[in-house]
Coordinates of C-alpha atoms in Angstrom, one line a residue:
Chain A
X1 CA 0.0 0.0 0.0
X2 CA 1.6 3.5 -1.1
X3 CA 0.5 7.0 0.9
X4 CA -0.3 9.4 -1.1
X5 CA 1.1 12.9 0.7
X6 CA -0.6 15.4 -1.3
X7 CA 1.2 18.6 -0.7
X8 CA -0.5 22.1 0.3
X9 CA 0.5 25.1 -0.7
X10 CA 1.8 27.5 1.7
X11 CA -0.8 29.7 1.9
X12 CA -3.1 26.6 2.4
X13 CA -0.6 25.8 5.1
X14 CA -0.7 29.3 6.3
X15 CA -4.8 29.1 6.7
X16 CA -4.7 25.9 8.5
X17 CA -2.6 27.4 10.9
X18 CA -3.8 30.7 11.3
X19 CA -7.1 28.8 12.0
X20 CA -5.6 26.9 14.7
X21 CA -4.0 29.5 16.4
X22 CA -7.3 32.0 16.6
X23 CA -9.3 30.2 18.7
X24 CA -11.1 31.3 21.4
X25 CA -8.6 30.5 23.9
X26 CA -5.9 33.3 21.7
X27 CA -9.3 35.9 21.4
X28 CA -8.4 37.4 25.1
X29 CA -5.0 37.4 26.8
X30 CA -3.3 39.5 29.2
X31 CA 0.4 39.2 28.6
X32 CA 3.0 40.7 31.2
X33 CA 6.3 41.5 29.3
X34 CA 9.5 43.8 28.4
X35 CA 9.0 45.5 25.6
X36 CA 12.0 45.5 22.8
X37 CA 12.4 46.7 19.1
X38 CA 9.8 49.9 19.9
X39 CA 9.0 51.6 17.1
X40 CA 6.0 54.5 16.4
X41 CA 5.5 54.1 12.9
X42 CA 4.9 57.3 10.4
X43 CA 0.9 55.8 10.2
X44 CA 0.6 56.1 13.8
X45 CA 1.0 52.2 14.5
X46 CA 3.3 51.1 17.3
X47 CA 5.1 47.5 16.2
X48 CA 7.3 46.1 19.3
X49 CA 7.9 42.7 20.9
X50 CA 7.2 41.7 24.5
X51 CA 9.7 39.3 25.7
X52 CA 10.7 38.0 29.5
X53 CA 13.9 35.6 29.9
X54 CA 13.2 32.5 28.1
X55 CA 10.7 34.3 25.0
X56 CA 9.9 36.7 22.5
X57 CA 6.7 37.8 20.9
X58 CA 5.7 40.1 18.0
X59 CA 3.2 42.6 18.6
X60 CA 1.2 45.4 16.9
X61 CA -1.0 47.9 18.1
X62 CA -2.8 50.4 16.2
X63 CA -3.0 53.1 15.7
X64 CA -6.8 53.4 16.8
X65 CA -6.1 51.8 19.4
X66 CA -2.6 53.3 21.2
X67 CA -4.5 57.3 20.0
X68 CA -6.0 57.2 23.7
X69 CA -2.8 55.6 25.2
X70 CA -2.1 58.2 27.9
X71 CA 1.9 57.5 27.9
X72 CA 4.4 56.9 25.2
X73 CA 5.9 53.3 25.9
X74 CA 9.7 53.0 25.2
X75 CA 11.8 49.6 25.1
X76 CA 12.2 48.3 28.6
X77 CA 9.4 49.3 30.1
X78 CA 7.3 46.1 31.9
X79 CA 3.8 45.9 30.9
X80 CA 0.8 44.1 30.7
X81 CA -0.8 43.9 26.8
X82 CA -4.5 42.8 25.9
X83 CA -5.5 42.1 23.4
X84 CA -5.7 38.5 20.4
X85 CA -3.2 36.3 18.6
X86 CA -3.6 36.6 14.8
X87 CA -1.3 36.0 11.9
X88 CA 0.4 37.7 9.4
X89 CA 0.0 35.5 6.6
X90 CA 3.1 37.6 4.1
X91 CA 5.4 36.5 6.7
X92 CA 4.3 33.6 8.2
X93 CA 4.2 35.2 11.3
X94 CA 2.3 35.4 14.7
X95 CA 2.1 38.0 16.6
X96 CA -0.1 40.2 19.4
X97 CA -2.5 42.3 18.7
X98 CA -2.7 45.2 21.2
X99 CA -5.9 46.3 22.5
X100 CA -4.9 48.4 25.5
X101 CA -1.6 48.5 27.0
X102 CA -0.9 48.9 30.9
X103 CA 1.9 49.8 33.3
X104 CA 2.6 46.8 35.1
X105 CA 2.1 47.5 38.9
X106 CA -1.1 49.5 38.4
X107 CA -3.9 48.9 41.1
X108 CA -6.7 46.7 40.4
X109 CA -8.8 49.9 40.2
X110 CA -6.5 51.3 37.1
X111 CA -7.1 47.9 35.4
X112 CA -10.7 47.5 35.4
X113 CA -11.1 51.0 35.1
X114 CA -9.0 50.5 32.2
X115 CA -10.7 47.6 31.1
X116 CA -14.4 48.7 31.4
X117 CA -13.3 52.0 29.2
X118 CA -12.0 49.8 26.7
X119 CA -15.3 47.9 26.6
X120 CA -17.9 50.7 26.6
X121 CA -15.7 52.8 23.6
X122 CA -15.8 49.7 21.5
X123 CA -19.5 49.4 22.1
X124 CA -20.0 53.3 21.0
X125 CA -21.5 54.8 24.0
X126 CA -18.6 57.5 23.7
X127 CA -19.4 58.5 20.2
X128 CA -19.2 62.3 19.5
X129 CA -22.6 61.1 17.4
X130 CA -24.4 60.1 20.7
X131 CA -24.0 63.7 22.8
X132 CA -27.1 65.5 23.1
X133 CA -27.3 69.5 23.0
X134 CA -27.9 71.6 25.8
X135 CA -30.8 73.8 26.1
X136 CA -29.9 77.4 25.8
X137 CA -32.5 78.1 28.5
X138 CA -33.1 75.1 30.9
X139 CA -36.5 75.6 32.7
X140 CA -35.5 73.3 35.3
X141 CA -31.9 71.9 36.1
X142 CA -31.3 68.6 37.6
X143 CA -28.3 68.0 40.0
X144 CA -27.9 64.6 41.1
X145 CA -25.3 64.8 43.7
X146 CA -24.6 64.7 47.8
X147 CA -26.6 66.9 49.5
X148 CA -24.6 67.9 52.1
X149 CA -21.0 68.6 50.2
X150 CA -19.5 71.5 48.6
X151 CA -20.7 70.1 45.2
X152 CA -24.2 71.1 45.9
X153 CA -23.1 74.2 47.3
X154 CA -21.3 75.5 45.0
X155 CA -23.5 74.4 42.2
X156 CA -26.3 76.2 43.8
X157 CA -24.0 79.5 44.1
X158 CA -23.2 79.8 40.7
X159 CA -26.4 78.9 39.1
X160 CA -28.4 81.3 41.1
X161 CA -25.7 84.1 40.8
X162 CA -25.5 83.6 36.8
X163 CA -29.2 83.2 36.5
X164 CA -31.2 84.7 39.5
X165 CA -34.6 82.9 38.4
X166 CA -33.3 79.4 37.7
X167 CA -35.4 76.2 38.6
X168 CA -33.5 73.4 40.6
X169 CA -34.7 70.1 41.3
X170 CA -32.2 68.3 43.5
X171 CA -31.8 64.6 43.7
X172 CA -30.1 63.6 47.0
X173 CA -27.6 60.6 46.4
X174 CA -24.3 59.0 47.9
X175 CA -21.5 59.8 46.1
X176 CA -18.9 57.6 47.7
X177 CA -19.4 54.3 49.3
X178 CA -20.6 50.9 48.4
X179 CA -23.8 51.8 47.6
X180 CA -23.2 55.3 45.5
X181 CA -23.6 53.6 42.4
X182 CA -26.6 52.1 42.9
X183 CA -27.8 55.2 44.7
X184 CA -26.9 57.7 41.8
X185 CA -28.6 55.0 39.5
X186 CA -31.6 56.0 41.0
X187 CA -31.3 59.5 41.2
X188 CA -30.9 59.1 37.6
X189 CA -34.2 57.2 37.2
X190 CA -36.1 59.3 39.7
X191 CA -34.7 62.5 37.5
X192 CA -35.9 61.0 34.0
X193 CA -39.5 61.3 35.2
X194 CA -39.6 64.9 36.3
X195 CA -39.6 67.8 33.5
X196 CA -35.9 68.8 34.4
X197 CA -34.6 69.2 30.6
X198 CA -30.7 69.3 32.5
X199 CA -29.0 66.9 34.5
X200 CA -25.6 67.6 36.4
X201 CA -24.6 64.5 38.4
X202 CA -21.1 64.9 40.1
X203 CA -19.4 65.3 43.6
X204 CA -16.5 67.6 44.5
X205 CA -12.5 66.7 44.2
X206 CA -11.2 63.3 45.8
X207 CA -8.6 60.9 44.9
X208 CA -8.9 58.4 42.0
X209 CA -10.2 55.9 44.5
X210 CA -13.1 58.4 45.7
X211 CA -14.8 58.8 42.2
X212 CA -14.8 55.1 42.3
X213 CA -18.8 55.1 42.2
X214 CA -18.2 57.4 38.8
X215 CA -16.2 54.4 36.9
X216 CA -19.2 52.1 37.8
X217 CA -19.8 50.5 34.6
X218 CA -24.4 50.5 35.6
X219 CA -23.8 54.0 36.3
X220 CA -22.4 54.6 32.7
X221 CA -24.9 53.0 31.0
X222 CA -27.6 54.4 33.1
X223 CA -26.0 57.9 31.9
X224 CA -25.8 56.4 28.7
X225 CA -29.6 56.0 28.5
X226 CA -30.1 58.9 29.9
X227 CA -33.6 60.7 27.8
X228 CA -32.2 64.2 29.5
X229 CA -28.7 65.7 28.4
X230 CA -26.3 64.9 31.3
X231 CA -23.4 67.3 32.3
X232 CA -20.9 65.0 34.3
X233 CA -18.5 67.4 37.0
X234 CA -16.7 64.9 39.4
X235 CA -14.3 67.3 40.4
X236 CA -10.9 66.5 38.8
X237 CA -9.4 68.9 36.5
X238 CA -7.1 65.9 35.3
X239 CA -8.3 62.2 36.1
X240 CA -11.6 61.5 34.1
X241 CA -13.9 58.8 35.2
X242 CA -15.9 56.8 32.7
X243 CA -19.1 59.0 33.7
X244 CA -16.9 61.9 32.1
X245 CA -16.5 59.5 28.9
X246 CA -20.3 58.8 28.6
X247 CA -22.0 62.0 29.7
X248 CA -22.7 64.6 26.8
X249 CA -20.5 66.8 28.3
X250 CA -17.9 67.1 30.7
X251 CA -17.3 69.6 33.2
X252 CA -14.1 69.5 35.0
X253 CA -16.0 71.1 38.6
X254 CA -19.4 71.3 39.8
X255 CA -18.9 75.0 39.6
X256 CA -18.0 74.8 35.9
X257 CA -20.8 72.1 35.6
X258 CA -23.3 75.1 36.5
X259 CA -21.4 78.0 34.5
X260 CA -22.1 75.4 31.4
X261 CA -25.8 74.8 32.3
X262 CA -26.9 77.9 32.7
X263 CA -26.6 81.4 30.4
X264 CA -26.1 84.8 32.0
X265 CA -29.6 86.3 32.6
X266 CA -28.3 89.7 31.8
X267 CA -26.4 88.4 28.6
X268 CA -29.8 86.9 27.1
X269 CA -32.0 90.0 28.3
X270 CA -29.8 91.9 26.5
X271 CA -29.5 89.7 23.3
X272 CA -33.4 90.0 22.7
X273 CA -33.1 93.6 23.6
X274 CA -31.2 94.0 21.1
X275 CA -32.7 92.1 18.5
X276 CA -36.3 93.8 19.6
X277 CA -34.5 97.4 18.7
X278 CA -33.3 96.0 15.3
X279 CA -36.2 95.2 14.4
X280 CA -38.1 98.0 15.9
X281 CA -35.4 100.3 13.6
X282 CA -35.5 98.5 10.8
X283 CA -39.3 98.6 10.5
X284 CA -39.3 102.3 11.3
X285 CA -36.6 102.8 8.7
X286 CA -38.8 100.5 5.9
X287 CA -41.8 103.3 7.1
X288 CA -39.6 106.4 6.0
X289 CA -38.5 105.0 2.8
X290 CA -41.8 104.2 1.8
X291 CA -43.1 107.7 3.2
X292 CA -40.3 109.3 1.0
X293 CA -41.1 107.7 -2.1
X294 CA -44.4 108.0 -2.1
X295 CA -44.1 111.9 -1.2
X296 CA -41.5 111.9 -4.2
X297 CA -44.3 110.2 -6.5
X298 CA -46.8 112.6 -5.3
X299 CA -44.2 115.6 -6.3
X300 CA -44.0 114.4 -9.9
X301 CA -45.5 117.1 -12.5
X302 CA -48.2 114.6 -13.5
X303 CA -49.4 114.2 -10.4
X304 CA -48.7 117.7 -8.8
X305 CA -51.0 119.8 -12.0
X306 CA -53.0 117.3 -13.8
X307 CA -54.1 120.6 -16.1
X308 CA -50.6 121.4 -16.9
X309 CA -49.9 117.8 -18.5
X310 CA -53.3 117.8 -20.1
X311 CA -52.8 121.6 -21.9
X312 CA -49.7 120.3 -22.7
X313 CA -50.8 117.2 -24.7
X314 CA -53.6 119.3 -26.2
X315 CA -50.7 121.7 -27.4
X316 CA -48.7 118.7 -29.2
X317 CA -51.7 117.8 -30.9
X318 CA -52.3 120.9 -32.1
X319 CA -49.0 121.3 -33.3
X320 CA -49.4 118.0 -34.8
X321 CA -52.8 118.5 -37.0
X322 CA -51.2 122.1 -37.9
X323 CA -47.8 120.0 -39.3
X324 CA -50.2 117.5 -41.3
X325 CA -52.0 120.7 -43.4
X326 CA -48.5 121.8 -44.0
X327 CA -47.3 118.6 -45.4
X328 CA -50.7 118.1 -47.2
X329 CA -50.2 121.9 -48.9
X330 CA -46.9 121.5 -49.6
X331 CA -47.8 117.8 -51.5
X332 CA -50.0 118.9 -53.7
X333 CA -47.6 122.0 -54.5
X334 CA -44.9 119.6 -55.5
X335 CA -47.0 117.5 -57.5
X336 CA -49.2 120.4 -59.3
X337 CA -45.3 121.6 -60.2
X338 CA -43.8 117.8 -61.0
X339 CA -47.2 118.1 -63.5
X340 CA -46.5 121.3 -65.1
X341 CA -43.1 120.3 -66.1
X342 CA -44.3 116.7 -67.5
X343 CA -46.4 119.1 -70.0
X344 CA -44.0 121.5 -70.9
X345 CA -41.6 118.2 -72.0
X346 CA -44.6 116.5 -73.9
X347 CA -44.7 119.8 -75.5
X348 CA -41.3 120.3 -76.9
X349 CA -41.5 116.7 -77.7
X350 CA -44.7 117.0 -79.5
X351 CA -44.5 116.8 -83.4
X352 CA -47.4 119.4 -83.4
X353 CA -44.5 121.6 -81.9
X354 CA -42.1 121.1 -84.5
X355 CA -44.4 121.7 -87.4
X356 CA -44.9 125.4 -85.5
X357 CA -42.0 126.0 -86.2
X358 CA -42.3 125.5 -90.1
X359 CA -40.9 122.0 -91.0
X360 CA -43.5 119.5 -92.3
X361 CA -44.2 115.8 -92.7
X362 CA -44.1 114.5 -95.7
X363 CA -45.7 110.8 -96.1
X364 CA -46.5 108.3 -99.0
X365 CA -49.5 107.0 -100.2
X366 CA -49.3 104.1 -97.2
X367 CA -48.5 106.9 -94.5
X368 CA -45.2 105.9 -93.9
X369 CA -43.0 109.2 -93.2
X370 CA -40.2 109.9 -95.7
X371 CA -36.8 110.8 -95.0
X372 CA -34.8 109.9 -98.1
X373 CA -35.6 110.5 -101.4
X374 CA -35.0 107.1 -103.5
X375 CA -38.7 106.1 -101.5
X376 CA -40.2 107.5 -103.8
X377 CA -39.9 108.0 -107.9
X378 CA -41.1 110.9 -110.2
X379 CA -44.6 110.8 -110.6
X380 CA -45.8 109.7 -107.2
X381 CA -48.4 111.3 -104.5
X382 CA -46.8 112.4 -101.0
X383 CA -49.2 113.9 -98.6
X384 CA -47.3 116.9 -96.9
X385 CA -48.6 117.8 -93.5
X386 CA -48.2 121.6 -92.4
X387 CA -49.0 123.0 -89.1
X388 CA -52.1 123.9 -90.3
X389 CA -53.8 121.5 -92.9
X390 CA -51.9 119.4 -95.7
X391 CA -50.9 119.3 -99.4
X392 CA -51.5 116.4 -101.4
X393 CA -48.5 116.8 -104.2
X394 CA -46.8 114.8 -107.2
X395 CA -43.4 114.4 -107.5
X396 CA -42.1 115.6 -110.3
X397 CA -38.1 114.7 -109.8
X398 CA -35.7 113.8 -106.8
X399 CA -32.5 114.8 -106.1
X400 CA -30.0 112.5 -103.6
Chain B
X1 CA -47.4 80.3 22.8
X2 CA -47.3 78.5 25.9
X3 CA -45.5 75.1 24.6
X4 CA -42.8 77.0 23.0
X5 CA -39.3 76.8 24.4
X6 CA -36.9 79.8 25.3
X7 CA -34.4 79.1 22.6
X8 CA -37.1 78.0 19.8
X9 CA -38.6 81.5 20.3
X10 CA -35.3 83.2 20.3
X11 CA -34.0 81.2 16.9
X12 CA -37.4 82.2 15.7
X13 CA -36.6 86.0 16.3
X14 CA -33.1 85.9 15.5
X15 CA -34.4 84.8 12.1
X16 CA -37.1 87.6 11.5
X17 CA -34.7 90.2 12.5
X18 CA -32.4 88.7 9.7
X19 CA -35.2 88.5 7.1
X20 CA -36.5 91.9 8.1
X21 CA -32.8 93.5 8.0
X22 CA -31.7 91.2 4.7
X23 CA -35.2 90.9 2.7
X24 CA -37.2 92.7 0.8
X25 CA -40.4 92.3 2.3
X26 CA -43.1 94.3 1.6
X27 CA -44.5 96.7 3.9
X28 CA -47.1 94.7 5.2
X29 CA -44.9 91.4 5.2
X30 CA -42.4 93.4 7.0
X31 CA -45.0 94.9 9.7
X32 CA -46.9 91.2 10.0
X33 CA -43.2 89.6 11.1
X34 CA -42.8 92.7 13.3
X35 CA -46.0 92.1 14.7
X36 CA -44.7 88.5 15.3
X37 CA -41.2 89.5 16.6
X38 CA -42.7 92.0 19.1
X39 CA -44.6 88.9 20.7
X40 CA -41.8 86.8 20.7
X41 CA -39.7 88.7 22.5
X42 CA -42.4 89.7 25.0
X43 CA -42.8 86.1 25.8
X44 CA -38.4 85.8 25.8
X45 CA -38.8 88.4 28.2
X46 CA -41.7 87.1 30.3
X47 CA -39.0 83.9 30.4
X48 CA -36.4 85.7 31.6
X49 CA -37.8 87.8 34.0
X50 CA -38.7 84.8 36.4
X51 CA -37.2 86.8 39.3
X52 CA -37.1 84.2 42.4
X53 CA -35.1 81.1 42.2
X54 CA -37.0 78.1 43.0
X55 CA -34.7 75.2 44.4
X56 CA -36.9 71.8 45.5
X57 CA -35.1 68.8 47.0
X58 CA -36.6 65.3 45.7
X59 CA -37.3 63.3 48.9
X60 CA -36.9 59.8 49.2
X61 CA -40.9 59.3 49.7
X62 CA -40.4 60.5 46.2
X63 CA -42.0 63.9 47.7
X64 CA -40.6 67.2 46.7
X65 CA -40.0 69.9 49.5
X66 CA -39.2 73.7 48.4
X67 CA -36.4 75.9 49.4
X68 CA -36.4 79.9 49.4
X69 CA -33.6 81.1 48.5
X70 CA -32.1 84.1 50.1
X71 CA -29.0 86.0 48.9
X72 CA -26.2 85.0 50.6

């Protein structure tokens, strides 16, 4: 019996292996490691290797995915990757793909805060797309916050100060504690069925591990679902929390949180002011120009002595039946003359004329007028016409 | 008028003040979006002349209790 090996092709190879090595067990690891070979490339990806003492791993990351890195890894820095195994079939080689990339030795609050951001971006709930707009003019603010801090305090301050006849509804929660979250969830809830078109939820300054209740991933997605615009101010000009992330905007104090919210009374009172007296200006402008032109109509000749205009036209047609006997005079003249001369011409042309003047006609028998004497011989009749009357004569000889 | 929001009413006149100041509306047109602007910003006014500021505290009975407030 013979085997057959029937050979694959490389890439065929290549497939079969790449299949084998992205299975679910690859899709999701955390690898600690040193990192080697760094290098940012000019499209913004980051290509490196991880390696500890024995091994050595390729790995890529990005450049969506290292834009939010907040620090610049160099070679020799430990870290922990996340991220899949995948292969780059051109070379035949496996590598890392990097989701997010860690300092090792950060606390387990760093990580999953790290982790749950991750999470929610990939799922969109921080897409520019998804923020609502704030009313100009809210008609009743929310704050969602502790109501015995500085938060509330000083979110009251300002809002009143900025806009002395502002609506608050506050929603009493914890802000800090094992049951903030769940506390500030339903603040939230409570808030959605009121008419406040605003919501600020936030507390004042604390330490990363005090806005813990902020990074709480229900909390997010609560703000996430959020009907009413939600202005997040936890109090940290630097650290953001995922509420920052997810909320339609981000203050960086509850005191900002409020200067955002609400517009300067004055400001607006004296925007529509203004705009009133444009218009007022504007219309009493539109009156004058029309006032103007019709008094400018009104002062046209026409208008101003109807008699004038008529005596006037009555004048031009006088001038204009007066013209027409001229031209008719003055045509007959020219033909009456035209006339006289077309006589005077028949006249000199006239044979009438000529006999006046003492020639004569002289004609044969048949009429026909003579002008040379071989037409006729001796002994013929010629009729001679004078002016007055004719001779009937014989000719008795000719002469050439 | 009632429904209508602050900034819907001050778009609104914001807009007739343009086409007022950029048209070439007729005087009538012209007088019935004055006519129309003047209200407007009567009722902007009437929003923004809300002089006491009202602050309620939600209770946990889901009750809401009023606060005066007084300069400080």
């Amino acid at each position: 019996m013979r085997i057959l090996l029937q050979p694959l092709s490389v890439s065929e190879l290549t497939k079969q292996i790449t299949l084998a090595l992205t299975g679910p067990e690859f899709q999701s690891v955390a690898v600690a490691g040193e990192i080697s070979n760094f290098l940012h490339h000019r499209s913004g990806h980051m290509y490196f290797s991880l390696r500890d003492a024995q091994s050595r791993i390729k790995a890529v990351m990005f450049r969506g995915r290292n834009q939010r890195l907040g620090f610049v890894p160099k070679n020799g820095d430990t870290l922990v990757a996340m991220g899949s195994i995948g292969v780059y079939e051109p070379n035949g080689e496996y590598q890392l793909y990097v989701d997010l990339l860690l300092p090792l030795g950060m606390g387990d609050f760093h990580l999953a805060f790290e982790q749950l951001k991750d999470k929610l971006d990939k799922e969109g709930l921080f897409d520019a797309a998804r923020k609502r707009s704030l009313p100009v003019l809210p008609r009743r603010v929310g704050v969602i916050t502790s109501p015995s801090g500085a938060a509330i305090r000083d979110i009251l301050h300002v809002l009143t100060r900025r806009y002395p006849g502002v609506q608050v509804l506050v929603f009493p929660a914890l802000v800090q504690g094992e049951g903030a979250p769940a506390s500030l969830i339903q603040a939230l809830a409570a808030a959605q069925e009121t008419n406040v078109d605003v919501i600020i939820i936030g507390r004042g300054g604390g330490s990363f591990e005090d806005l813990v209740a902020f990074n709480d991933e229900g909390l997010a997605r609560a703000i996430a679902g959020s009907t009413i615009p939600v202005v997040s101010a936890c109090g940290h000009e630097t650290d953001f929390t995922i509420a920052d992330f997810v909320a339609d905007l981000r203050a960086p104090t509850p005191s900002a949180a409020a200067e955002i919210v609400v517009p300067l009374q004055e400001e607006l009172i004296a925007n529509v002011a203004s705009l009133q007296s444009r218009m007022v200006s504007f219309v009493q402008r539109k009156i004058q120009a029309d006032r103007r032109y019709v008094r400018n109509l009104s002062q046209r000749p026409v208008l101003l002595r109807p008699e004038h205009h008529l005596n006037q036209q009555r004048q031009r047609l006088d001038e204009l039946v007066t013209g027409l006997g001229r031209y008719e005079r003055h045509g007959v003249f020219v033909k009456r003359e035209k006339l006289a001369g077309l006589v005077g011409k028949l006249e000199t042309l006239s044979p009438l004329a000529t006999l006046g003047r003492g020639y004569s006609i002289c004609q044969n028998e048949r009429g026909q007028i003579l002008r040379q004497s071989h037409q006729v011989v001796p002994g013929d009749v010629v009729n001679v016409t004078l002016q007055e009357g004719s001779l009937s004569c014989i000719v008795e000889g000719r002469r050439t | 008028m009632s429904e209508l929001k602050f900034e819907e009413a001050l778009a609104r006149l914001e807009e007739i003040v343009r086409n007022l100041e950029q048209g070439e509306a007729a005087l009538d047109e012209a007088l019935v979006l004055f006519e129309e602007g003047v209200k407007l910003a009567r009722f902007c006014n009437q929003q923004l002349d809300q002089a006491q500021a009202k602050i309620e505290i939600m209770m946990n009975d889901g009750k809401i209790e009023t606060f005066e407030v007084s300069e400080t």
